[in-house]
Amino acid sequence: GATAIYITHDQAEAFALADQVGVLQAGRLIQFGPPEQIYTEPASPFVARFTGLSGELAVRVRPDSGQDGTVQVESAGAELLRPLSVRAAELNGGNSLLMIRPTGVQLVGTHADDHHLVGTVADVAFRGRGYEHAIDIAGHGRLTGVFAVTRAERGDVVGLRLDPVGCHIFGADDEPDTAVTASGPASSARTQLSDVGPEYPARLA
């Protein structure tokens, strides 16, 4: 029943313990909210990376998308990614960054019609409940923590299905220290601990 402020660099620990989480970068509060909101609605690339990614891909937003609160993204340059709808109402087109959570990518066969990417297994580790894979995407880096109940061997070519719920899209010009309000989207004003008043620490638990 006591209010406490707990400072940690362990994201899993913060999510498990806290009712409200504040993410700091260089001494500035850049997002504040329930753990679920921090994870499912990161307000900047920095918050997304800090709270755990499988990997990132450079993509292009289709200029004709964005009418229903989602955008259609596809490969930037060479054909790589099948079109994917991601929630990002404020993006209207151009080069962007697709940030993928471990929960947002699933290993499937290359014969499946619903895979979005194809890659090569670089490494695999048994985790008790199944296997985690590191997958190299030719010319575009590596996705890690890709889970499957069955093992794919090193060197295997595999398909990857992306879940839009576990994918986040940011404009290529987004700064990693973009400031946000406590409730969500990025704002132009930066928030510092000194700005929020003496009642603010009591909201942390």
mmCIF file of C-alpha atoms in Angstrom:
data_model
loop_
_atom_site.group_PDB
_atom_site.id
_atom_site.type_symbol
_atom_site.label_atom_id
_atom_site.label_comp_id
_atom_site.label_asym_id
_atom_site.label_seq_id
_atom_site.Cartn_x
_atom_site.Cartn_y
_atom_site.Cartn_z
ATOM 1 C CA GLY A 1 0.000 0.000 0.000
ATOM 2 C CA ALA A 2 2.997 2.341 -0.070
ATOM 3 C CA THR A 3 3.910 4.582 -2.975
ATOM 4 C CA ALA A 4 7.440 4.081 -4.254
ATOM 5 C CA ILE A 5 9.648 5.248 -7.099
ATOM 6 C CA TYR A 6 11.825 2.447 -8.430
ATOM 7 C CA ILE A 7 14.633 3.144 -10.882
ATOM 8 C CA THR A 8 15.915 0.315 -13.063
ATOM 9 C CA HIS A 9 17.444 -0.417 -16.467
ATOM 10 C CA ASP A 10 15.692 -3.800 -16.556
ATOM 11 C CA GLN A 11 12.608 -3.337 -18.710
ATOM 12 C CA ALA A 12 11.031 -6.669 -17.738
ATOM 13 C CA GLU A 13 11.461 -5.783 -14.062
ATOM 14 C CA ALA A 14 9.883 -2.375 -14.584
ATOM 15 C CA PHE A 15 6.904 -3.861 -16.425
ATOM 16 C CA ALA A 16 6.382 -6.516 -13.732
ATOM 17 C CA LEU A 17 6.566 -4.132 -10.754
ATOM 18 C CA ALA A 18 5.086 -0.842 -11.889
ATOM 19 C CA ASP A 19 1.574 0.516 -12.195
ATOM 20 C CA GLN A 20 3.011 3.449 -14.154
ATOM 21 C CA VAL A 21 6.317 3.573 -16.034
ATOM 22 C CA GLY A 22 8.304 6.647 -16.986
ATOM 23 C CA VAL A 23 10.991 6.335 -19.652
ATOM 24 C CA LEU A 24 13.903 8.756 -19.332
ATOM 25 C CA GLN A 25 16.469 9.674 -21.942
ATOM 26 C CA ALA A 26 19.342 12.006 -21.087
ATOM 27 C CA GLY A 27 17.470 13.161 -17.987
ATOM 28 C CA ARG A 28 14.234 13.944 -19.815
ATOM 29 C CA LEU A 29 10.913 12.169 -19.376
ATOM 30 C CA ILE A 30 9.904 11.095 -22.877
ATOM 31 C CA GLN A 31 6.956 8.784 -22.133
ATOM 32 C CA PHE A 32 4.820 8.045 -19.090
ATOM 33 C CA GLY A 33 1.979 5.582 -18.754
ATOM 34 C CA PRO A 34 0.932 2.035 -17.848
ATOM 35 C CA PRO A 35 3.409 -0.699 -18.849
ATOM 36 C CA GLU A 36 0.993 -1.998 -21.471
ATOM 37 C CA GLN A 37 0.829 1.404 -23.152
ATOM 38 C CA ILE A 38 4.586 1.881 -23.108
ATOM 39 C CA TYR A 39 5.032 -1.471 -24.851
ATOM 40 C CA THR A 40 2.163 -1.374 -27.326
ATOM 41 C CA GLU A 41 2.292 2.355 -28.127
ATOM 42 C CA PRO A 42 5.937 3.482 -27.918
ATOM 43 C CA ALA A 43 6.098 7.204 -28.561
ATOM 44 C CA SER A 44 9.495 7.289 -30.244
ATOM 45 C CA PRO A 45 12.104 4.978 -31.778
ATOM 46 C CA PHE A 46 14.132 5.286 -28.559
ATOM 47 C CA VAL A 47 11.259 3.963 -26.430
ATOM 48 C CA ALA A 48 10.638 1.113 -28.870
ATOM 49 C CA ARG A 49 14.309 0.080 -28.846
ATOM 50 C CA PHE A 50 14.648 0.463 -25.075
ATOM 51 C CA THR A 51 11.667 -1.795 -24.384
ATOM 52 C CA GLY A 52 12.769 -4.585 -26.720
ATOM 53 C CA LEU A 53 12.879 -5.177 -30.457
ATOM 54 C CA SER A 54 13.475 -8.145 -32.684
ATOM 55 C CA GLY A 55 14.822 -5.800 -35.338
ATOM 56 C CA GLU A 56 14.192 -2.882 -37.690
ATOM 57 C CA LEU A 57 13.593 -2.538 -41.422
ATOM 58 C CA ALA A 58 13.677 0.463 -43.724
ATOM 59 C CA VAL A 59 10.307 0.668 -45.476
ATOM 60 C CA ARG A 60 8.275 2.978 -47.663
ATOM 61 C CA VAL A 61 4.771 4.121 -46.779
ATOM 62 C CA ARG A 62 2.383 3.934 -49.709
ATOM 63 C CA PRO A 63 1.186 7.467 -50.464
ATOM 64 C CA ASP A 64 -2.409 6.352 -50.980
ATOM 65 C CA SER A 65 -2.725 4.792 -47.511
ATOM 66 C CA GLY A 66 -3.612 6.255 -44.139
ATOM 67 C CA GLN A 67 -7.366 6.740 -44.515
ATOM 68 C CA ASP A 68 -8.460 4.319 -41.780
ATOM 69 C CA GLY A 69 -5.822 4.906 -39.098
ATOM 70 C CA THR A 70 -3.384 2.472 -40.706
ATOM 71 C CA VAL A 71 -0.759 2.774 -43.416
ATOM 72 C CA GLN A 72 0.429 0.288 -46.018
ATOM 73 C CA VAL A 73 4.172 -0.279 -45.897
ATOM 74 C CA GLU A 74 6.387 -2.028 -48.411
ATOM 75 C CA SER A 75 10.080 -2.448 -49.074
ATOM 76 C CA ALA A 76 12.210 0.642 -49.509
ATOM 77 C CA GLY A 77 14.123 -0.081 -52.702
ATOM 78 C CA ALA A 78 14.505 -3.752 -53.637
ATOM 79 C CA GLU A 79 11.529 -6.062 -53.198
ATOM 80 C CA LEU A 80 11.736 -7.515 -49.706
ATOM 81 C CA LEU A 81 8.554 -7.005 -47.727
ATOM 82 C CA ARG A 82 5.066 -7.924 -48.833
ATOM 83 C CA PRO A 83 2.628 -5.046 -48.200
ATOM 84 C CA LEU A 84 1.658 -4.833 -44.541
ATOM 85 C CA SER A 85 -0.902 -2.621 -42.794
ATOM 86 C CA VAL A 86 0.396 -0.958 -39.624
ATOM 87 C CA ARG A 87 -1.422 1.495 -37.366
ATOM 88 C CA ALA A 88 0.157 4.921 -37.842
ATOM 89 C CA ALA A 89 -2.427 7.571 -38.550
ATOM 90 C CA GLU A 90 0.032 10.487 -38.810
ATOM 91 C CA LEU A 91 2.280 9.031 -41.536
ATOM 92 C CA ASN A 92 1.266 10.063 -45.034
ATOM 93 C CA GLY A 93 4.015 8.608 -47.196
ATOM 94 C CA GLY A 94 7.722 8.369 -47.757
ATOM 95 C CA ASN A 95 10.633 6.531 -46.180
ATOM 96 C CA SER A 96 10.001 5.153 -42.707
ATOM 97 C CA LEU A 97 11.321 2.731 -40.133
ATOM 98 C CA LEU A 98 9.433 -0.456 -39.273
ATOM 99 C CA MET A 99 10.295 -1.586 -35.731
ATOM 100 C CA ILE A 100 9.380 -5.198 -34.934
ATOM 101 C CA ARG A 101 8.776 -6.649 -31.473
ATOM 102 C CA PRO A 102 9.695 -10.297 -30.787
ATOM 103 C CA THR A 103 5.944 -10.821 -30.300
ATOM 104 C CA GLY A 104 5.343 -9.356 -33.761
ATOM 105 C CA VAL A 105 7.193 -11.939 -35.853
ATOM 106 C CA GLN A 106 6.498 -15.638 -36.367
ATOM 107 C CA LEU A 107 8.464 -18.310 -38.198
ATOM 108 C CA VAL A 108 6.560 -19.963 -41.061
ATOM 109 C CA GLY A 109 7.432 -21.955 -44.149
ATOM 110 C CA THR A 110 8.398 -20.174 -47.354
ATOM 111 C CA HIS A 111 5.528 -21.951 -49.099
ATOM 112 C CA ALA A 112 2.984 -20.125 -46.948
ATOM 113 C CA ASP A 113 1.082 -17.410 -48.798
ATOM 114 C CA ASP A 114 0.870 -15.213 -45.709
ATOM 115 C CA HIS A 115 4.569 -14.668 -45.010
ATOM 116 C CA HIS A 116 5.848 -11.099 -45.315
ATOM 117 C CA LEU A 117 9.611 -11.703 -45.345
ATOM 118 C CA VAL A 118 12.102 -14.398 -46.265
ATOM 119 C CA GLY A 119 15.366 -14.884 -44.371
ATOM 120 C CA THR A 120 18.103 -17.341 -43.465
ATOM 121 C CA VAL A 121 18.521 -18.878 -40.007
ATOM 122 C CA ALA A 122 21.803 -17.642 -38.520
ATOM 123 C CA ASP A 123 21.432 -19.190 -35.054
ATOM 124 C CA VAL A 124 18.962 -21.130 -32.917
ATOM 125 C CA ALA A 125 18.625 -21.694 -29.167
ATOM 126 C CA PHE A 126 16.317 -23.997 -27.180
ATOM 127 C CA ARG A 127 14.289 -22.061 -24.578
ATOM 128 C CA GLY A 128 12.248 -24.820 -22.963
ATOM 129 C CA ARG A 129 8.903 -23.738 -24.394
ATOM 130 C CA GLY A 130 10.377 -23.902 -27.895
ATOM 131 C CA TYR A 131 13.127 -22.312 -29.971
ATOM 132 C CA GLU A 132 14.307 -18.784 -30.549
ATOM 133 C CA HIS A 133 15.950 -18.037 -33.878
ATOM 134 C CA ALA A 134 18.154 -15.297 -35.253
ATOM 135 C CA ILE A 135 17.191 -14.656 -38.868
ATOM 136 C CA ASP A 136 19.341 -12.769 -41.372
ATOM 137 C CA ILE A 137 17.420 -10.678 -43.900
ATOM 138 C CA ALA A 138 19.763 -10.294 -46.858
ATOM 139 C CA GLY A 139 21.069 -6.745 -46.989
ATOM 140 C CA HIS A 140 18.794 -5.584 -44.175
ATOM 141 C CA GLY A 141 20.289 -6.895 -40.940
ATOM 142 C CA ARG A 142 19.055 -9.510 -38.496
ATOM 143 C CA LEU A 143 15.880 -10.259 -36.559
ATOM 144 C CA THR A 144 16.426 -11.912 -33.175
ATOM 145 C CA GLY A 145 14.178 -13.728 -30.716
ATOM 146 C CA VAL A 146 12.002 -15.191 -33.485
ATOM 147 C CA PHE A 147 10.045 -17.922 -31.690
ATOM 148 C CA ALA A 148 8.817 -21.269 -33.019
ATOM 149 C CA VAL A 149 7.736 -24.483 -31.314
ATOM 150 C CA THR A 150 9.829 -26.456 -33.814
ATOM 151 C CA ARG A 151 13.499 -26.009 -34.591
ATOM 152 C CA ALA A 152 14.780 -24.557 -37.862
ATOM 153 C CA GLU A 153 18.414 -25.387 -38.552
ATOM 154 C CA ARG A 154 21.196 -22.930 -39.283
ATOM 155 C CA GLY A 155 21.254 -22.123 -42.976
ATOM 156 C CA ASP A 156 17.566 -22.898 -43.532
ATOM 157 C CA VAL A 157 15.608 -20.412 -45.626
ATOM 158 C CA VAL A 158 12.399 -19.543 -43.765
ATOM 159 C CA GLY A 159 9.369 -17.324 -44.101
ATOM 160 C CA LEU A 160 8.449 -14.710 -41.506
ATOM 161 C CA ARG A 161 4.915 -13.557 -40.817
ATOM 162 C CA LEU A 162 4.534 -10.141 -39.165
ATOM 163 C CA ASP A 163 1.727 -9.286 -36.762
ATOM 164 C CA PRO A 164 0.769 -5.607 -37.132
ATOM 165 C CA VAL A 165 0.018 -5.431 -33.398
ATOM 166 C CA GLY A 166 3.707 -6.105 -32.705
ATOM 167 C CA CYS A 167 5.021 -3.701 -35.353
ATOM 168 C CA HIS A 168 5.562 0.043 -34.986
ATOM 169 C CA ILE A 169 6.192 2.550 -37.736
ATOM 170 C CA PHE A 170 8.071 5.837 -37.388
ATOM 171 C CA GLY A 171 9.031 8.447 -39.925
ATOM 172 C CA ALA A 172 12.642 8.382 -41.078
ATOM 173 C CA ASP A 173 13.080 11.885 -39.637
ATOM 174 C CA ASP A 174 11.796 11.004 -36.149
ATOM 175 C CA GLU A 175 14.359 11.818 -33.500
ATOM 176 C CA PRO A 176 14.917 9.104 -30.873
ATOM 177 C CA ASP A 177 14.471 11.669 -28.096
ATOM 178 C CA THR A 178 11.141 13.052 -29.325
ATOM 179 C CA ALA A 179 9.232 14.209 -26.249
ATOM 180 C CA VAL A 180 5.697 13.020 -25.547
ATOM 181 C CA THR A 181 2.812 13.671 -23.266
ATOM 182 C CA ALA A 182 2.012 11.109 -20.602
ATOM 183 C CA SER A 183 -0.964 9.831 -22.560
ATOM 184 C CA GLY A 184 0.484 9.119 -25.948
ATOM 185 C CA PRO A 185 1.555 10.815 -29.156
ATOM 186 C CA ALA A 186 4.680 12.859 -29.623
ATOM 187 C CA SER A 187 4.414 16.553 -28.912
ATOM 188 C CA SER A 188 6.628 19.475 -29.730
ATOM 189 C CA ALA A 189 7.160 20.393 -26.076
ATOM 190 C CA ARG A 190 9.733 18.560 -23.983
ATOM 191 C CA THR A 191 8.669 17.366 -20.546
ATOM 192 C CA GLN A 192 11.070 17.477 -17.626
ATOM 193 C CA LEU A 193 10.560 16.206 -14.098
ATOM 194 C CA SER A 194 10.651 19.796 -12.849
ATOM 195 C CA ASP A 195 7.681 20.665 -15.107
ATOM 196 C CA VAL A 196 5.128 18.300 -13.639
ATOM 197 C CA GLY A 197 4.713 19.567 -10.086
ATOM 198 C CA PRO A 198 5.101 18.057 -6.605
ATOM 199 C CA GLU A 199 2.143 15.705 -7.015
ATOM 200 C CA TYR A 200 3.820 13.825 -9.902
ATOM 201 C CA PRO A 201 5.998 11.373 -7.883
ATOM 202 C CA ALA A 202 2.912 10.194 -5.999
ATOM 203 C CA ARG A 203 1.536 8.828 -9.282
ATOM 204 C CA LEU A 204 4.366 6.317 -9.530
ATOM 205 C CA ALA A 205 4.083 2.950 -7.831
#
